[in-house]
Coordinates of C-alpha atoms in Angstrom, one line a residue:
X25 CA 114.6 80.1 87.6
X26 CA 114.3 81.6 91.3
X27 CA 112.1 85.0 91.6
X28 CA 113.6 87.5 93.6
X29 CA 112.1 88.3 97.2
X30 CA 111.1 91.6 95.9
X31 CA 108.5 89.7 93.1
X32 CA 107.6 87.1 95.9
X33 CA 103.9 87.0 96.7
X34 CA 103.3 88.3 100.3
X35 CA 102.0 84.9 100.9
X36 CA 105.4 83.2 100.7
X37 CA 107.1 85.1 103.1
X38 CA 106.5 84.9 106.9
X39 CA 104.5 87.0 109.2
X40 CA 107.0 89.6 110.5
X41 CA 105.7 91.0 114.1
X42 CA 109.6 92.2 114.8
X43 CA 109.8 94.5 111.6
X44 CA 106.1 95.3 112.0
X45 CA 107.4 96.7 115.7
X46 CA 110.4 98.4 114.3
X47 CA 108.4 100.7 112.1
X48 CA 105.5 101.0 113.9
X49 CA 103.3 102.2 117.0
X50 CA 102.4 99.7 119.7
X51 CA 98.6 100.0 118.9
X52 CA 99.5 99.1 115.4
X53 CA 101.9 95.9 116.0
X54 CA 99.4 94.9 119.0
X55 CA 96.5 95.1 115.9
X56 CA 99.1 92.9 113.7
X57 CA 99.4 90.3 116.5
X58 CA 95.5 89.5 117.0
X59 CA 95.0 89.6 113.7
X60 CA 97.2 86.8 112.9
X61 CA 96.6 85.1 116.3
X62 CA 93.2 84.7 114.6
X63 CA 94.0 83.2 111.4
X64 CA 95.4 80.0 110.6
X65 CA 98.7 81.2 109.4
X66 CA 99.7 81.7 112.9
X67 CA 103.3 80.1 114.0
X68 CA 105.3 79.3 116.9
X69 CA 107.8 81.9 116.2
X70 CA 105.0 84.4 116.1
X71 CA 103.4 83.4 119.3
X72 CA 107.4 83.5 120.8
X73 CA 108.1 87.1 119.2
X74 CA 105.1 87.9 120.9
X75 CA 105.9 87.0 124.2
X76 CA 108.8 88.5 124.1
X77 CA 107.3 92.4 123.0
X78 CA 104.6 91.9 125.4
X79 CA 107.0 91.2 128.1
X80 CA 109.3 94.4 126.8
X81 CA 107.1 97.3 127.6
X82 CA 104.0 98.4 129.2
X83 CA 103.4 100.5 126.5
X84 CA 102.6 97.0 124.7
X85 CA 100.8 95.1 127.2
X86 CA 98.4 98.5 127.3
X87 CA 97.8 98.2 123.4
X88 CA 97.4 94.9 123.8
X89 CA 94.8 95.3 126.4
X90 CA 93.1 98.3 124.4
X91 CA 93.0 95.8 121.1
X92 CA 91.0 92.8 123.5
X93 CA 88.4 95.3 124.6
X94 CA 87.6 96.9 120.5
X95 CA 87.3 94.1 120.0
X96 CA 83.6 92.5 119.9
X97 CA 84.6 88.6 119.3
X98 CA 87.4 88.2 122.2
X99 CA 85.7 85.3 123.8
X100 CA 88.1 83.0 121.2
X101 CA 90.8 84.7 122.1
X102 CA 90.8 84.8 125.1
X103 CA 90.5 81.1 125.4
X104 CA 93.8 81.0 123.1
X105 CA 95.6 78.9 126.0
X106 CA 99.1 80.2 124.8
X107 CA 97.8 84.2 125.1
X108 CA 95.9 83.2 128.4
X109 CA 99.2 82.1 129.2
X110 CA 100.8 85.5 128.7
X111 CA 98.3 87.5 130.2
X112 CA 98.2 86.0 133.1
X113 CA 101.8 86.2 133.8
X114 CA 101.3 89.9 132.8
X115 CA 98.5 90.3 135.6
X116 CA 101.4 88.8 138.1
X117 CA 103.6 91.5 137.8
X118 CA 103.0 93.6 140.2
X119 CA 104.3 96.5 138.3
X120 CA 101.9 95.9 136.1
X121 CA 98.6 94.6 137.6
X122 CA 96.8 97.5 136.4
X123 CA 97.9 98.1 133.0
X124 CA 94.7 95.7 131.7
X125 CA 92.4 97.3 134.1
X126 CA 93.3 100.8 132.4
X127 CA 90.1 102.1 130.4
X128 CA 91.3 102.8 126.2
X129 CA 92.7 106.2 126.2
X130 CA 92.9 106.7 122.1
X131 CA 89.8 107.7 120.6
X132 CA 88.7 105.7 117.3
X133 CA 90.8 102.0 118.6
X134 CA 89.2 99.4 116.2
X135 CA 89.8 96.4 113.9
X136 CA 86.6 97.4 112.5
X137 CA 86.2 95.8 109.0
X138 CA 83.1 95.3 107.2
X139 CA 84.9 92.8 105.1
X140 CA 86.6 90.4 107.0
X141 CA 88.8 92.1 109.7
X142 CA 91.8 94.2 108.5
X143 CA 94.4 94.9 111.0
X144 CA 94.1 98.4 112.2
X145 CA 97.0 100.6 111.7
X146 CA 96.6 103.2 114.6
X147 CA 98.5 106.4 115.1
X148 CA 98.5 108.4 118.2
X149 CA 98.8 112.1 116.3
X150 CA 102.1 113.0 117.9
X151 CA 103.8 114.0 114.9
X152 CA 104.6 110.3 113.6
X153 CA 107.1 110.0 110.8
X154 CA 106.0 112.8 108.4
X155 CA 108.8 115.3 108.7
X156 CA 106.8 118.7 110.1
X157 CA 108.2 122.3 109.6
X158 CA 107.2 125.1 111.8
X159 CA 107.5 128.5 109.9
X160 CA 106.1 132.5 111.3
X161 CA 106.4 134.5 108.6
X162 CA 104.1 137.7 106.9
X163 CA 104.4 136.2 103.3
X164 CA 105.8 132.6 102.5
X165 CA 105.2 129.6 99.9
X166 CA 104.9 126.4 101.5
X167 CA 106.1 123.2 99.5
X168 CA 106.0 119.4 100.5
X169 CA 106.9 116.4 99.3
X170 CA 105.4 113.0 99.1
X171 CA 104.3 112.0 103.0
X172 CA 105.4 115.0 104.1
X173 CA 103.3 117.8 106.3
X174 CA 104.3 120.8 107.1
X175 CA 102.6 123.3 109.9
X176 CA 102.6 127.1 109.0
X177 CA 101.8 129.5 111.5
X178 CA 100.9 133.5 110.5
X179 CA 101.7 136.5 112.8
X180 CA 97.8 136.6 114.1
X181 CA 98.0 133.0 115.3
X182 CA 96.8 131.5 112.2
X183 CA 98.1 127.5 111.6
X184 CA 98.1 125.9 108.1
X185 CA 99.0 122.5 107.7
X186 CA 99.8 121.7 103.9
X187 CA 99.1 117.8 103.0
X188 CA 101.3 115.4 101.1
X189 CA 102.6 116.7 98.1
X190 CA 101.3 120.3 98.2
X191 CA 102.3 124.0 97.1
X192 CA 100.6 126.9 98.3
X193 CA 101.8 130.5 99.1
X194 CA 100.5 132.6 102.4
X195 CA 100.6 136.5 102.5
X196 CA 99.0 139.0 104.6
X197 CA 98.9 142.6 104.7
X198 CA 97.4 145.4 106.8
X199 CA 93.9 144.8 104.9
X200 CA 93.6 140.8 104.7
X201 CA 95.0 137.1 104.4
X202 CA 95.2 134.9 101.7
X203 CA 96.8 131.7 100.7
X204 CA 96.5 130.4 97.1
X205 CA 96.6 126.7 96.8
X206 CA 98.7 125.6 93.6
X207 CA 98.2 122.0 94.4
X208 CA 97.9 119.9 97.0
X209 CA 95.5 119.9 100.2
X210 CA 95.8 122.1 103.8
X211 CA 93.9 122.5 106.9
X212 CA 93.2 126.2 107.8
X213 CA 92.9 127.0 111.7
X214 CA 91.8 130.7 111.4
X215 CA 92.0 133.1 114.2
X216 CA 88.9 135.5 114.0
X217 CA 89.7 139.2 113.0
X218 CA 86.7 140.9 111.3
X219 CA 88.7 143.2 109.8
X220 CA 91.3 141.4 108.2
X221 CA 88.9 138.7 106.1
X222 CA 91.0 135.4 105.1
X223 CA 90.9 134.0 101.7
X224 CA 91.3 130.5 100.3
X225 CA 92.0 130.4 96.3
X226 CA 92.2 127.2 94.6
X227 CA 91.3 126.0 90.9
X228 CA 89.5 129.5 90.4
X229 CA 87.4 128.9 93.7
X230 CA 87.5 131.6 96.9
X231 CA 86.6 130.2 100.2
X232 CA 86.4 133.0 102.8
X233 CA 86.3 133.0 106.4
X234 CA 86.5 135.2 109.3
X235 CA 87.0 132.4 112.2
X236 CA 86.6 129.0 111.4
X237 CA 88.7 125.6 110.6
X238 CA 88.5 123.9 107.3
X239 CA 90.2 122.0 104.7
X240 CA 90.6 122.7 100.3
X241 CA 92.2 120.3 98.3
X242 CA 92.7 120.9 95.0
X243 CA 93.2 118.0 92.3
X244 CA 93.6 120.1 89.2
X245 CA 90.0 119.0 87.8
X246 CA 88.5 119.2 91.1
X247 CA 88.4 121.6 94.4
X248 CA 87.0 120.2 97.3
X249 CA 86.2 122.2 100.7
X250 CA 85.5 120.5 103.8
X251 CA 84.3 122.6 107.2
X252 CA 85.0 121.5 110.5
X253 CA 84.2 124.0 112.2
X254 CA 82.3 127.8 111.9
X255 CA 80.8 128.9 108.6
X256 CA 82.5 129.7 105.3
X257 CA 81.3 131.7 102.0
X258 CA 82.9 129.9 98.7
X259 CA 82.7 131.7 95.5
X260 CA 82.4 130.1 92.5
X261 CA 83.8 131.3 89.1
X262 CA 81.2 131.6 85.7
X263 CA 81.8 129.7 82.7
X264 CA 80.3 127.2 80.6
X265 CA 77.1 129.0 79.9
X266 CA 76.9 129.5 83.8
X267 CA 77.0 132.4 85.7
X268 CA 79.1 132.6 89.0
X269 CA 77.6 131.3 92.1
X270 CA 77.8 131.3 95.8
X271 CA 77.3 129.8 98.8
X272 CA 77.5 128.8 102.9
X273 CA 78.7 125.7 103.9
X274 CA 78.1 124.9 107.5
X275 CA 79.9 122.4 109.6
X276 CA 80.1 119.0 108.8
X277 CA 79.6 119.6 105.2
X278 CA 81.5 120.1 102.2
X279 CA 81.5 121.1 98.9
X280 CA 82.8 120.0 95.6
X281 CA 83.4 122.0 92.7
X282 CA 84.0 120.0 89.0
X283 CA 83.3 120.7 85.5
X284 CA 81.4 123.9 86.1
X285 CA 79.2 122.6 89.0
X286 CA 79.0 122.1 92.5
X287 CA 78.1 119.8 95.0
X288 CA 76.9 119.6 98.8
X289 CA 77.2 116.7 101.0
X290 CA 76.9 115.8 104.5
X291 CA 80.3 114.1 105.9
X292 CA 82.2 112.5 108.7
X293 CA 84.9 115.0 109.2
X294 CA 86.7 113.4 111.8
X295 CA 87.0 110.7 108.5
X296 CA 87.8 112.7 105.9
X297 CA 90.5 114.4 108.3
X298 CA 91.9 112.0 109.4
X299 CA 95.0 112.4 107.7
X300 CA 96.1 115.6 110.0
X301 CA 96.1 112.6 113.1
X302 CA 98.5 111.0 110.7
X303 CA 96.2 108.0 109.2
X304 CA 93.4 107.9 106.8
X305 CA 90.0 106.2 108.2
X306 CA 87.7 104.3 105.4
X307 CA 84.5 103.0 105.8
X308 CA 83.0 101.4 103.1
X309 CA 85.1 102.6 100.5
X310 CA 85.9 101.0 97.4
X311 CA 89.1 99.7 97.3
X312 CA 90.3 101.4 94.5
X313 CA 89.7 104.3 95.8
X314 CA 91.2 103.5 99.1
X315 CA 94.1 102.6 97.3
X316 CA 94.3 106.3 95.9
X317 CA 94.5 108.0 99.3
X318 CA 97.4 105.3 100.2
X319 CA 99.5 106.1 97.3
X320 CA 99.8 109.8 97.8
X321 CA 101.6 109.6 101.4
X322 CA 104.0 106.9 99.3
X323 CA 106.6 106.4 96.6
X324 CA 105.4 102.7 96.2
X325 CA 102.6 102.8 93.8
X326 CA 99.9 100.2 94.6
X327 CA 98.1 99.0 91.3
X328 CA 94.3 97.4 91.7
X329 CA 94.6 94.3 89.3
X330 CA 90.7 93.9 88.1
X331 CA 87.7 95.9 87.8
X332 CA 86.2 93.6 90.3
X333 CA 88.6 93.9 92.9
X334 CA 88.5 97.7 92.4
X335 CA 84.9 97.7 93.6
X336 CA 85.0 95.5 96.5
X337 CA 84.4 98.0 99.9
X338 CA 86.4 98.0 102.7
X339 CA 86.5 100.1 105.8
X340 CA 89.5 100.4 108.3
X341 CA 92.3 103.0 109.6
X342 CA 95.6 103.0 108.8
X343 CA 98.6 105.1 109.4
X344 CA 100.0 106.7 106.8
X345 CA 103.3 106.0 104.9
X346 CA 103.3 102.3 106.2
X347 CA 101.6 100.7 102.4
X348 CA 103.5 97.7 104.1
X349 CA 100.7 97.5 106.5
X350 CA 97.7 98.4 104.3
X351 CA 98.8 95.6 102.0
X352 CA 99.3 93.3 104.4
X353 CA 96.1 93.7 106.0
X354 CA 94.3 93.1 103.0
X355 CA 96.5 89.6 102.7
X356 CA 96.0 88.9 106.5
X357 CA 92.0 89.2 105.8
X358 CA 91.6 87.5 102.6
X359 CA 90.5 90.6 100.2
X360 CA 93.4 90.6 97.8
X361 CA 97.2 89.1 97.4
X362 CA 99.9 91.1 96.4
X363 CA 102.0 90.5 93.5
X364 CA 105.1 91.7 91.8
X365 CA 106.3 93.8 95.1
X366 CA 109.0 96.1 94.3
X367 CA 110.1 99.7 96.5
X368 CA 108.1 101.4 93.8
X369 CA 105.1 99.3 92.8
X370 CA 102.5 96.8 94.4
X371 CA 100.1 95.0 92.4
X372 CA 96.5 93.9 94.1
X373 CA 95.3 90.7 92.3
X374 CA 92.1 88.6 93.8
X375 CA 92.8 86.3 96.7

């Protein structure tokens, strides 16, 4: 008996550059293109449907461009005599005898993989395809769904953006701010006003700030604070046989609070906030966990097959809501396959 399409193994069905491109930036189906161009699995459909977006837009031929120069090995392909082919015609039009010329204009372009070359899913932080609401407001309780983000701005100039899948309430009053997390994550840009202190709460936790940008996720067994920018005082609550503690958390740190106890670390914040650009950046990360950040900005679940596979590190960026993409990458460079591929489920099993 046939499977369905839906159970078929990723391997089985063809390279897709066309639906990639329907759903997708131009940065992100340029990434797709080289990084079947160099593997085997490449076809002459896919060199055709290439040709043909190339020749659509200069908005391609500049990501394509952008893609050659992140990219350390182009010597190969370069010397691809079908994509010399293309580019040269490209340098012909007049109307477009600059476009390769042009230096990268988006920050962070990379196919950087430590494990073999996933494509890069890249995102250009225009607002991309989680639905934003825009709310002013002196008390209000935020709620969002799954790969939704939602931008709150209070009466001072204030902005909050909530995460995927997040419920927190805002109020102020003529003595102070506050916003209590229920669940979820945010991003707090805080305009500075001494006398009206603004206060975090989440999972028993107080951050406070008077000017400053940071992030608080709560989990439900864990609160995490992340600072970007100024300094903020978090307030921890006693129990277990401990007494209540405080502290500062400076910029480019953050702080974890589980089981009674905290914990300081040095981070890349532009990584762990990515998410507000509208991808998530990994670098060295097991997979598993990867795979955790990816299924809360989507209603298909990916499952990691093996213990093994769970541990293996990758690094790469990815834009958020395409789990089409993320799986697809880790196909294209040989970390995993994908099995049993419904709308609601993905299943990761060794390549």
């Amino acid at each position: 008996m046939s499977k369905s399409a839906d159970n078929l193994p990723f391997d089985d069905r063809p390279f897709d550059g066309r639906a990639l491109e329907r759903i997708d930036s131009p940065e992100a189906t340029a990434a797709a293109y080289f990084s079947i161009f160099r593997s085997p699995k490449a076809t002459p459909q896919d060199y055709e449907d290439f040709e043909s977006w190339h020749a659509r837009d200069e908005a391609h031929r500049i990501a394509w461009a952008r893609v050659e120069r992140a990219w350390d090995g182009t010597g190969a392909m370069r010397a691809d005599a079908r994509i010399l082919e293309i580019r040269e015609r490209a340098l012909a039009n007049r109307r477009d005898r600059h476009a390769w010329a042009r230096p990268a204009m988006a920050a962070g372009l990379a196919l950087a993989v430590l494990v073999g070359g996933l494509a890069f899913q890249h995102y250009r932080g225009d607002g991309g395809n989680a639905p934003t609401a825009l709310a002013e407001a002196d008390s209000h309780v935020i709620s969002t769904g799954v790969g939704q983000q939602s931008i709150f701005r209070m009466t001072d100039g204030t902005a909050i953006t909530a995460n995927t899948s997040t419920v927190l309430a805002v109020s102020e009053s003529e003595t102070g701010r506050s916003t209590t997390i229920r669940s979820g994550e945010a991003f707090f840009e805080v305009a500075k006003n001494p006398r009206k202190p603004f206060v975090v709460s989440a999972g028993g936790v107080r951050v406070t700030a008077l000017g400053t940008a940071f992030a608080v996720r709560d989990t439900g067994d864990r609160v995490t604070v992340t600072l970007a920018e100024g300094r903020v005082r978090i307030d921890m609550p006693a129990g277990q046989g401990r007494e209540a503690q405080s502290t500062v958390l400076h910029p480019g740190q953050e702080l974890v609070w589980q089981g009674g106890a905290y914990r300081m670390a040095e981070v890349a914040v532009d990584r762990q906030l990515s998410w507000r650009s509208g991808v998530l950046s990994f670098d060295r990360v097991p997979l598993e966990q990867a795979v955790a950040e990816i299924n809360r900005y989507s209603p298909q679940e990916i499952i990691v097959s093996s213990p093994q596979l769970a541990r293996r590190p990758i690094s790469g960026t990815f834009r958020i809501g395409v789990t089409r993409g993320f799986l697809q990458s880790l196909e294209l460079a040989g970390i995993a396959r994908v099995e049993n591929e419904s709308v609601t489920r993905a299943e990761l099993v060794a390549p």
